[in-house]
């Protein structure tokens, strides 16, 4: 089999030769090094490699090239070799432009020229990229197909489950796509039971549960052993942060998630205030990178496993799943996050998933083209959704209960919204009802200043009205505040009295009322509801886990 290629392109011949020389010195035995001096020449080389049926492991492109910049080259090169790792080579003055390009071409890395010595500043970066490329599955894209009704709540739930778990699929709307009818006929179905998921092997799954779906698309649902150093419950930013740091520090770590990693942040179309991403990063991108990091450190990740119980048994901490099985560890980190509150208005609960959605539901964006979209809420998540749907919809109307966005939304996001003509912000209003047959058709909006109500046609309503913790299953086990958020650390010491189980010390900062059980992220009482703080708490919790384990 032919060696995979590493292609480098730089319009300065001397620099191009130097880069190729460094590459051949380190990687010449395993990879074929291809050198080009223009974007057009490099693309021609890639086409020849493609026609020969060979592969490309990495693309290194100079940022400043005449006629075709490095970013423009990488955009076109992605069409030929989408799995190749992408590196932008920049001079010191180009650093800002390189960072901005991270999200344009999903850049894997950028390197400053010159690098000297390459053993310290060049080879370690490329080693990591080539290792991840070698470990990746570069087989044909999976052709999982989903046949369902456009306004079927379960059809939406299946698509959302696959999308949030980064499982590629093709959607066939019944009655709108003839291929969907053909697939149903082949599966022996008449359309009364939907959705039907056709696996890449050709098996038809009729109305599959999340667990059945997960098992058939390659997601892990069963732990490899029955005891770990650390169980992380919840796969949002806090849980992923804890899993990455736990695995990187040598703890046998398993992450348990009931639906998909990423949590609410994973559904965000654009997070723009996260450190290191000046042009923003989608929740999906951030989640996928965190998943890859966790896998790199041998963290097990289980999906579709709902934890319904927690109890201490001697030095072990045991979690119980909904199916009655159990898993034990020395320590547990709770990072279950929060869920959006339901909009309690007549007519809306029955239309959930059929025009009424909680969260961004970005899978629905293409279906909103040329239509009006209504968004309920005035915090950052609602603003990010408005910016996303404005790229598809004719008009986006934000319905805000408060008198302005300033009290609940970051200033940068308010400025962006004000600059988009397609977004209309209505304040001091709320949705008091909805109606429709098989899907949402109208909503009732009340002006809280005048008391007047109006009924407007609407097929799309996305709700972001605050969050509630998922902690009912902890009732009687851990101390929580009046709203259900988990108390930890100093909040547990009242009048100098420690909680039961702490005879010799106070609880550590993120430790709950049960020693060895920690909490991180939005589910913690008085936490800062931001992605960066959640990741930080996940990492901090692992350091406290180590302190706890040292005293066992």
mmCIF file of C-alpha atoms in Angstrom, residues 95-356:
data_model
loop_
_atom_site.group_PDB
_atom_site.id
_atom_site.type_symbol
_atom_site.label_atom_id
_atom_site.label_comp_id
_atom_site.label_asym_id
_atom_site.label_seq_id
_atom_site.Cartn_x
_atom_site.Cartn_y
_atom_site.Cartn_z
ATOM 1 C CA UNK A 95 -1.231 35.490 14.269
ATOM 2 C CA UNK A 96 -4.619 37.225 14.523
ATOM 3 C CA UNK A 97 -5.569 36.158 11.009
ATOM 4 C CA UNK A 98 -4.564 32.581 11.777
ATOM 5 C CA UNK A 99 -6.722 32.463 14.882
ATOM 6 C CA UNK A 100 -9.673 33.850 12.935
ATOM 7 C CA UNK A 101 -9.213 31.039 10.409
ATOM 8 C CA UNK A 102 -9.652 28.340 13.034
ATOM 9 C CA UNK A 103 -13.390 28.291 12.512
ATOM 10 C CA UNK A 104 -13.338 28.976 8.774
ATOM 11 C CA UNK A 105 -11.619 25.689 7.895
ATOM 12 C CA UNK A 106 -11.861 23.968 11.302
ATOM 13 C CA UNK A 107 -8.109 24.405 11.553
ATOM 14 C CA UNK A 108 -6.278 21.818 13.642
ATOM 15 C CA UNK A 109 -3.277 24.021 14.405
ATOM 16 C CA UNK A 110 -1.317 27.048 13.312
ATOM 17 C CA UNK A 111 2.463 27.340 13.507
ATOM 18 C CA UNK A 112 4.651 30.404 13.642
ATOM 19 C CA UNK A 113 7.588 30.578 11.234
ATOM 20 C CA UNK A 114 10.427 30.101 11.707
ATOM 21 C CA UNK A 115 10.485 27.146 14.079
ATOM 22 C CA UNK A 116 13.880 26.463 15.564
ATOM 23 C CA UNK A 117 14.627 23.899 16.724
ATOM 24 C CA UNK A 118 11.945 21.771 14.968
ATOM 25 C CA UNK A 119 12.397 19.063 17.613
ATOM 26 C CA UNK A 120 10.713 21.413 20.115
ATOM 27 C CA UNK A 121 8.408 23.644 18.081
ATOM 28 C CA UNK A 122 7.414 21.643 14.988
ATOM 29 C CA UNK A 123 7.662 17.874 15.364
ATOM 30 C CA UNK A 124 5.635 17.519 18.623
ATOM 31 C CA UNK A 125 2.669 19.337 17.043
ATOM 32 C CA UNK A 126 2.767 17.252 13.882
ATOM 33 C CA UNK A 127 3.291 14.047 15.881
ATOM 34 C CA UNK A 128 -0.014 14.611 17.694
ATOM 35 C CA UNK A 129 -1.881 15.457 14.488
ATOM 36 C CA UNK A 130 -0.560 12.433 12.613
ATOM 37 C CA UNK A 131 -1.361 10.162 15.554
ATOM 38 C CA UNK A 132 -4.966 11.389 15.643
ATOM 39 C CA UNK A 133 -5.217 11.015 11.851
ATOM 40 C CA UNK A 134 -3.924 7.443 12.026
ATOM 41 C CA UNK A 135 -6.397 6.548 14.773
ATOM 42 C CA UNK A 136 -9.414 8.075 13.017
ATOM 43 C CA UNK A 137 -11.936 6.031 11.053
ATOM 44 C CA UNK A 138 -11.493 7.194 7.451
ATOM 45 C CA UNK A 139 -13.777 4.627 5.901
ATOM 46 C CA UNK A 140 -16.760 5.567 3.766
ATOM 47 C CA UNK A 141 -19.248 7.937 5.380
ATOM 48 C CA UNK A 142 -21.946 5.951 7.108
ATOM 49 C CA UNK A 143 -25.189 6.020 5.207
ATOM 50 C CA UNK A 144 -27.605 5.787 8.109
ATOM 51 C CA UNK A 145 -31.003 6.876 6.831
ATOM 52 C CA UNK A 146 -33.922 8.144 8.858
ATOM 53 C CA UNK A 147 -37.439 8.037 7.430
ATOM 54 C CA UNK A 148 -40.064 9.975 9.327
ATOM 55 C CA UNK A 149 -42.704 12.645 9.267
ATOM 56 C CA UNK A 150 -41.636 16.271 9.344
ATOM 57 C CA UNK A 151 -43.947 16.995 12.288
ATOM 58 C CA UNK A 152 -43.353 13.778 14.222
ATOM 59 C CA UNK A 153 -41.963 14.425 17.722
ATOM 60 C CA UNK A 154 -40.178 11.067 17.795
ATOM 61 C CA UNK A 155 -38.724 11.605 14.320
ATOM 62 C CA UNK A 156 -37.282 14.892 15.546
ATOM 63 C CA UNK A 157 -35.950 13.235 18.709
ATOM 64 C CA UNK A 158 -34.120 10.560 16.690
ATOM 65 C CA UNK A 159 -32.550 13.125 14.380
ATOM 66 C CA UNK A 160 -31.547 15.265 17.353
ATOM 67 C CA UNK A 161 -30.028 12.232 19.104
ATOM 68 C CA UNK A 162 -27.930 11.311 16.061
ATOM 69 C CA UNK A 163 -26.836 14.884 15.397
ATOM 70 C CA UNK A 164 -25.807 15.541 18.995
ATOM 71 C CA UNK A 165 -23.777 12.334 19.048
ATOM 72 C CA UNK A 166 -22.037 13.318 15.764
ATOM 73 C CA UNK A 167 -23.471 10.317 13.902
ATOM 74 C CA UNK A 168 -23.863 11.150 10.172
ATOM 75 C CA UNK A 169 -27.290 10.392 8.746
ATOM 76 C CA UNK A 170 -29.562 11.237 5.834
ATOM 77 C CA UNK A 171 -33.102 12.482 6.487
ATOM 78 C CA UNK A 172 -36.043 11.460 4.291
ATOM 79 C CA UNK A 173 -39.289 13.277 5.097
ATOM 80 C CA UNK A 174 -42.290 11.099 4.313
ATOM 81 C CA UNK A 175 -44.466 12.641 1.634
ATOM 82 C CA UNK A 176 -41.734 15.099 0.629
ATOM 83 C CA UNK A 177 -38.913 12.769 -0.427
ATOM 84 C CA UNK A 178 -39.726 9.818 -2.773
ATOM 85 C CA UNK A 179 -36.700 7.943 -1.470
ATOM 86 C CA UNK A 180 -38.371 7.781 1.938
ATOM 87 C CA UNK A 181 -41.368 5.989 0.420
ATOM 88 C CA UNK A 182 -39.066 3.522 -1.343
ATOM 89 C CA UNK A 183 -37.185 2.774 1.879
ATOM 90 C CA UNK A 184 -40.435 2.125 3.743
ATOM 91 C CA UNK A 185 -41.580 -0.261 1.027
ATOM 92 C CA UNK A 186 -38.273 -2.118 1.199
ATOM 93 C CA UNK A 187 -38.608 -2.343 4.978
ATOM 94 C CA UNK A 188 -42.159 -3.721 4.701
ATOM 95 C CA UNK A 189 -43.643 -0.708 6.479
ATOM 96 C CA UNK A 190 -46.666 1.388 5.488
ATOM 97 C CA UNK A 191 -45.758 4.577 7.349
ATOM 98 C CA UNK A 192 -47.980 4.040 10.368
ATOM 99 C CA UNK A 193 -44.953 3.304 12.575
ATOM 100 C CA UNK A 194 -42.351 6.045 12.411
ATOM 101 C CA UNK A 195 -39.515 6.791 12.406
ATOM 102 C CA UNK A 196 -37.739 3.978 10.597
ATOM 103 C CA UNK A 197 -33.946 4.033 10.829
ATOM 104 C CA UNK A 198 -32.046 2.084 8.180
ATOM 105 C CA UNK A 199 -28.541 1.211 9.376
ATOM 106 C CA UNK A 200 -25.509 1.151 7.114
ATOM 107 C CA UNK A 201 -25.819 -2.661 7.086
ATOM 108 C CA UNK A 202 -29.342 -2.354 5.685
ATOM 109 C CA UNK A 203 -31.264 -3.311 8.825
ATOM 110 C CA UNK A 204 -34.522 -1.435 9.447
ATOM 111 C CA UNK A 205 -35.132 -0.271 13.031
ATOM 112 C CA UNK A 206 -38.785 0.641 13.528
ATOM 113 C CA UNK A 207 -39.499 3.214 16.236
ATOM 114 C CA UNK A 208 -36.142 2.475 17.941
ATOM 115 C CA UNK A 209 -35.430 3.579 21.490
ATOM 116 C CA UNK A 210 -32.374 5.728 22.169
ATOM 117 C CA UNK A 211 -30.614 2.737 23.708
ATOM 118 C CA UNK A 212 -31.310 0.508 20.717
ATOM 119 C CA UNK A 213 -30.210 3.261 18.364
ATOM 120 C CA UNK A 214 -27.004 3.895 20.300
ATOM 121 C CA UNK A 215 -26.035 0.237 20.251
ATOM 122 C CA UNK A 216 -26.571 -0.029 16.477
ATOM 123 C CA UNK A 217 -24.651 3.108 15.487
ATOM 124 C CA UNK A 218 -21.500 2.302 17.421
ATOM 125 C CA UNK A 219 -21.999 4.253 20.654
ATOM 126 C CA UNK A 220 -20.864 2.564 23.850
ATOM 127 C CA UNK A 221 -23.605 1.743 26.354
ATOM 128 C CA UNK A 222 -21.976 -0.923 28.564
ATOM 129 C CA UNK A 223 -19.035 -0.381 30.958
ATOM 130 C CA UNK A 224 -15.992 -2.574 30.492
ATOM 131 C CA UNK A 225 -15.637 -3.272 34.223
ATOM 132 C CA UNK A 226 -17.685 -2.867 37.395
ATOM 133 C CA UNK A 227 -15.336 -0.616 39.403
ATOM 134 C CA UNK A 228 -13.529 2.636 38.582
ATOM 135 C CA UNK A 229 -11.545 5.328 40.310
ATOM 136 C CA UNK A 230 -13.984 7.973 39.102
ATOM 137 C CA UNK A 231 -17.510 8.036 37.701
ATOM 138 C CA UNK A 232 -18.542 11.285 36.037
ATOM 139 C CA UNK A 233 -22.317 11.638 35.747
ATOM 140 C CA UNK A 234 -23.237 14.034 32.944
ATOM 141 C CA UNK A 235 -21.447 14.889 29.709
ATOM 142 C CA UNK A 236 -21.755 18.665 29.462
ATOM 143 C CA UNK A 237 -18.738 21.016 29.647
ATOM 144 C CA UNK A 238 -18.218 20.301 33.361
ATOM 145 C CA UNK A 239 -18.463 16.536 32.881
ATOM 146 C CA UNK A 240 -16.207 16.521 29.837
ATOM 147 C CA UNK A 241 -13.701 18.735 31.649
ATOM 148 C CA UNK A 242 -13.681 16.354 34.616
ATOM 149 C CA UNK A 243 -13.360 13.306 32.353
ATOM 150 C CA UNK A 244 -10.433 14.769 30.396
ATOM 151 C CA UNK A 245 -8.536 15.769 33.525
ATOM 152 C CA UNK A 246 -9.362 12.541 35.326
ATOM 153 C CA UNK A 247 -8.153 10.424 32.427
ATOM 154 C CA UNK A 248 -5.067 12.560 31.841
ATOM 155 C CA UNK A 249 -4.033 12.145 35.475
ATOM 156 C CA UNK A 250 -4.238 8.370 35.390
ATOM 157 C CA UNK A 251 -7.613 7.776 37.034
ATOM 158 C CA UNK A 252 -9.733 4.941 35.641
ATOM 159 C CA UNK A 253 -12.562 7.158 34.520
ATOM 160 C CA UNK A 254 -15.983 6.498 33.043
ATOM 161 C CA UNK A 255 -18.388 9.217 31.885
ATOM 162 C CA UNK A 256 -22.100 8.408 31.949
ATOM 163 C CA UNK A 257 -24.495 10.464 29.814
ATOM 164 C CA UNK A 258 -28.233 9.918 29.397
ATOM 165 C CA UNK A 259 -28.451 11.285 25.838
ATOM 166 C CA UNK A 260 -25.430 12.996 24.262
ATOM 167 C CA UNK A 261 -22.268 14.692 25.416
ATOM 168 C CA UNK A 262 -22.161 18.472 25.245
ATOM 169 C CA UNK A 263 -25.184 19.288 27.360
ATOM 170 C CA UNK A 264 -26.934 22.570 26.600
ATOM 171 C CA UNK A 265 -23.655 24.054 25.403
ATOM 172 C CA UNK A 266 -23.400 21.275 22.813
ATOM 173 C CA UNK A 267 -26.554 22.550 21.108
ATOM 174 C CA UNK A 268 -25.292 26.128 20.853
ATOM 175 C CA UNK A 269 -24.768 27.336 17.301
ATOM 176 C CA UNK A 270 -21.976 29.711 18.340
ATOM 177 C CA UNK A 271 -20.121 30.352 21.608
ATOM 178 C CA UNK A 272 -18.118 33.545 21.193
ATOM 179 C CA UNK A 273 -16.791 34.303 24.672
ATOM 180 C CA UNK A 274 -14.885 31.049 25.258
ATOM 181 C CA UNK A 275 -11.168 31.595 25.731
ATOM 182 C CA UNK A 276 -9.043 30.885 22.676
ATOM 183 C CA UNK A 277 -11.798 31.176 20.039
ATOM 184 C CA UNK A 278 -12.013 34.865 19.070
ATOM 185 C CA UNK A 279 -14.314 34.090 16.154
ATOM 186 C CA UNK A 280 -16.405 31.753 18.240
ATOM 187 C CA UNK A 281 -16.869 28.015 18.183
ATOM 188 C CA UNK A 282 -20.016 25.972 17.811
ATOM 189 C CA UNK A 283 -21.103 23.785 20.689
ATOM 190 C CA UNK A 284 -20.818 20.785 18.379
ATOM 191 C CA UNK A 285 -17.195 21.585 17.512
ATOM 192 C CA UNK A 286 -16.223 22.176 21.132
ATOM 193 C CA UNK A 287 -17.946 18.979 22.238
ATOM 194 C CA UNK A 288 -16.366 16.860 19.517
ATOM 195 C CA UNK A 289 -12.874 18.099 20.389
ATOM 196 C CA UNK A 290 -13.490 17.390 24.069
ATOM 197 C CA UNK A 291 -14.730 13.890 23.218
ATOM 198 C CA UNK A 292 -11.569 13.225 21.237
ATOM 199 C CA UNK A 293 -9.452 14.447 24.140
ATOM 200 C CA UNK A 294 -11.270 12.195 26.575
ATOM 201 C CA UNK A 295 -10.847 9.202 24.269
ATOM 202 C CA UNK A 296 -7.151 10.031 23.950
ATOM 203 C CA UNK A 297 -6.806 9.577 27.725
ATOM 204 C CA UNK A 298 -8.698 6.242 27.713
ATOM 205 C CA UNK A 299 -11.886 7.604 29.274
ATOM 206 C CA UNK A 300 -14.884 5.335 28.731
ATOM 207 C CA UNK A 301 -18.016 7.186 27.587
ATOM 208 C CA UNK A 302 -21.413 5.571 28.001
ATOM 209 C CA UNK A 303 -24.525 7.002 26.366
ATOM 210 C CA UNK A 304 -28.243 6.395 26.931
ATOM 211 C CA UNK A 305 -27.581 5.384 30.524
ATOM 212 C CA UNK A 306 -29.789 7.227 32.999
ATOM 213 C CA UNK A 307 -28.564 7.359 36.593
ATOM 214 C CA UNK A 308 -31.455 7.169 39.056
ATOM 215 C CA UNK A 309 -29.708 6.486 42.368
ATOM 216 C CA UNK A 310 -26.535 7.134 44.363
ATOM 217 C CA UNK A 311 -25.388 5.633 47.649
ATOM 218 C CA UNK A 312 -22.200 5.137 49.664
ATOM 219 C CA UNK A 313 -21.214 1.557 50.468
ATOM 220 C CA UNK A 314 -18.190 1.573 52.705
ATOM 221 C CA UNK A 315 -15.383 3.223 50.746
ATOM 222 C CA UNK A 316 -17.227 2.733 47.439
ATOM 223 C CA UNK A 317 -19.689 5.139 45.846
ATOM 224 C CA UNK A 318 -22.370 3.323 43.824
ATOM 225 C CA UNK A 319 -24.606 4.721 41.092
ATOM 226 C CA UNK A 320 -27.741 2.873 40.012
ATOM 227 C CA UNK A 321 -29.112 2.945 36.479
ATOM 228 C CA UNK A 322 -32.736 2.991 35.371
ATOM 229 C CA UNK A 323 -32.491 -0.635 34.234
ATOM 230 C CA UNK A 324 -31.518 -1.747 37.749
ATOM 231 C CA UNK A 325 -27.816 -2.322 37.094
ATOM 232 C CA UNK A 326 -25.113 -0.622 39.155
ATOM 233 C CA UNK A 327 -21.625 0.792 38.784
ATOM 234 C CA UNK A 328 -19.164 1.513 41.598
ATOM 235 C CA UNK A 329 -16.117 3.720 42.055
ATOM 236 C CA UNK A 330 -13.954 5.310 44.706
ATOM 237 C CA UNK A 331 -15.371 8.747 43.784
ATOM 238 C CA UNK A 332 -18.190 10.349 41.813
ATOM 239 C CA UNK A 333 -18.443 13.778 40.166
ATOM 240 C CA UNK A 334 -21.983 14.988 39.485
ATOM 241 C CA UNK A 335 -22.134 17.206 36.416
ATOM 242 C CA UNK A 336 -25.733 16.641 35.354
ATOM 243 C CA UNK A 337 -26.319 20.248 34.349
ATOM 244 C CA UNK A 338 -29.770 21.753 33.986
ATOM 245 C CA UNK A 339 -32.704 21.428 31.615
ATOM 246 C CA UNK A 340 -34.758 24.182 30.034
ATOM 247 C CA UNK A 341 -37.978 24.931 31.869
ATOM 248 C CA UNK A 342 -41.132 24.073 29.990
ATOM 249 C CA UNK A 343 -43.336 26.871 28.749
ATOM 250 C CA UNK A 344 -46.534 26.386 30.728
ATOM 251 C CA UNK A 345 -49.084 27.746 28.282
ATOM 252 C CA UNK A 346 -52.277 26.112 26.982
ATOM 253 C CA UNK A 347 -51.829 24.056 23.838
ATOM 254 C CA UNK A 348 -48.028 24.005 23.801
ATOM 255 C CA UNK A 349 -47.097 20.808 25.717
ATOM 256 C CA UNK A 350 -48.819 18.577 23.146
ATOM 257 C CA UNK A 351 -46.889 20.275 20.326
ATOM 258 C CA UNK A 352 -43.381 19.655 21.723
ATOM 259 C CA UNK A 353 -41.209 18.375 18.899
ATOM 260 C CA UNK A 354 -43.886 19.399 16.392
ATOM 261 C CA UNK A 355 -43.084 23.073 16.079
ATOM 262 C CA UNK A 356 -42.329 23.748 19.757
#
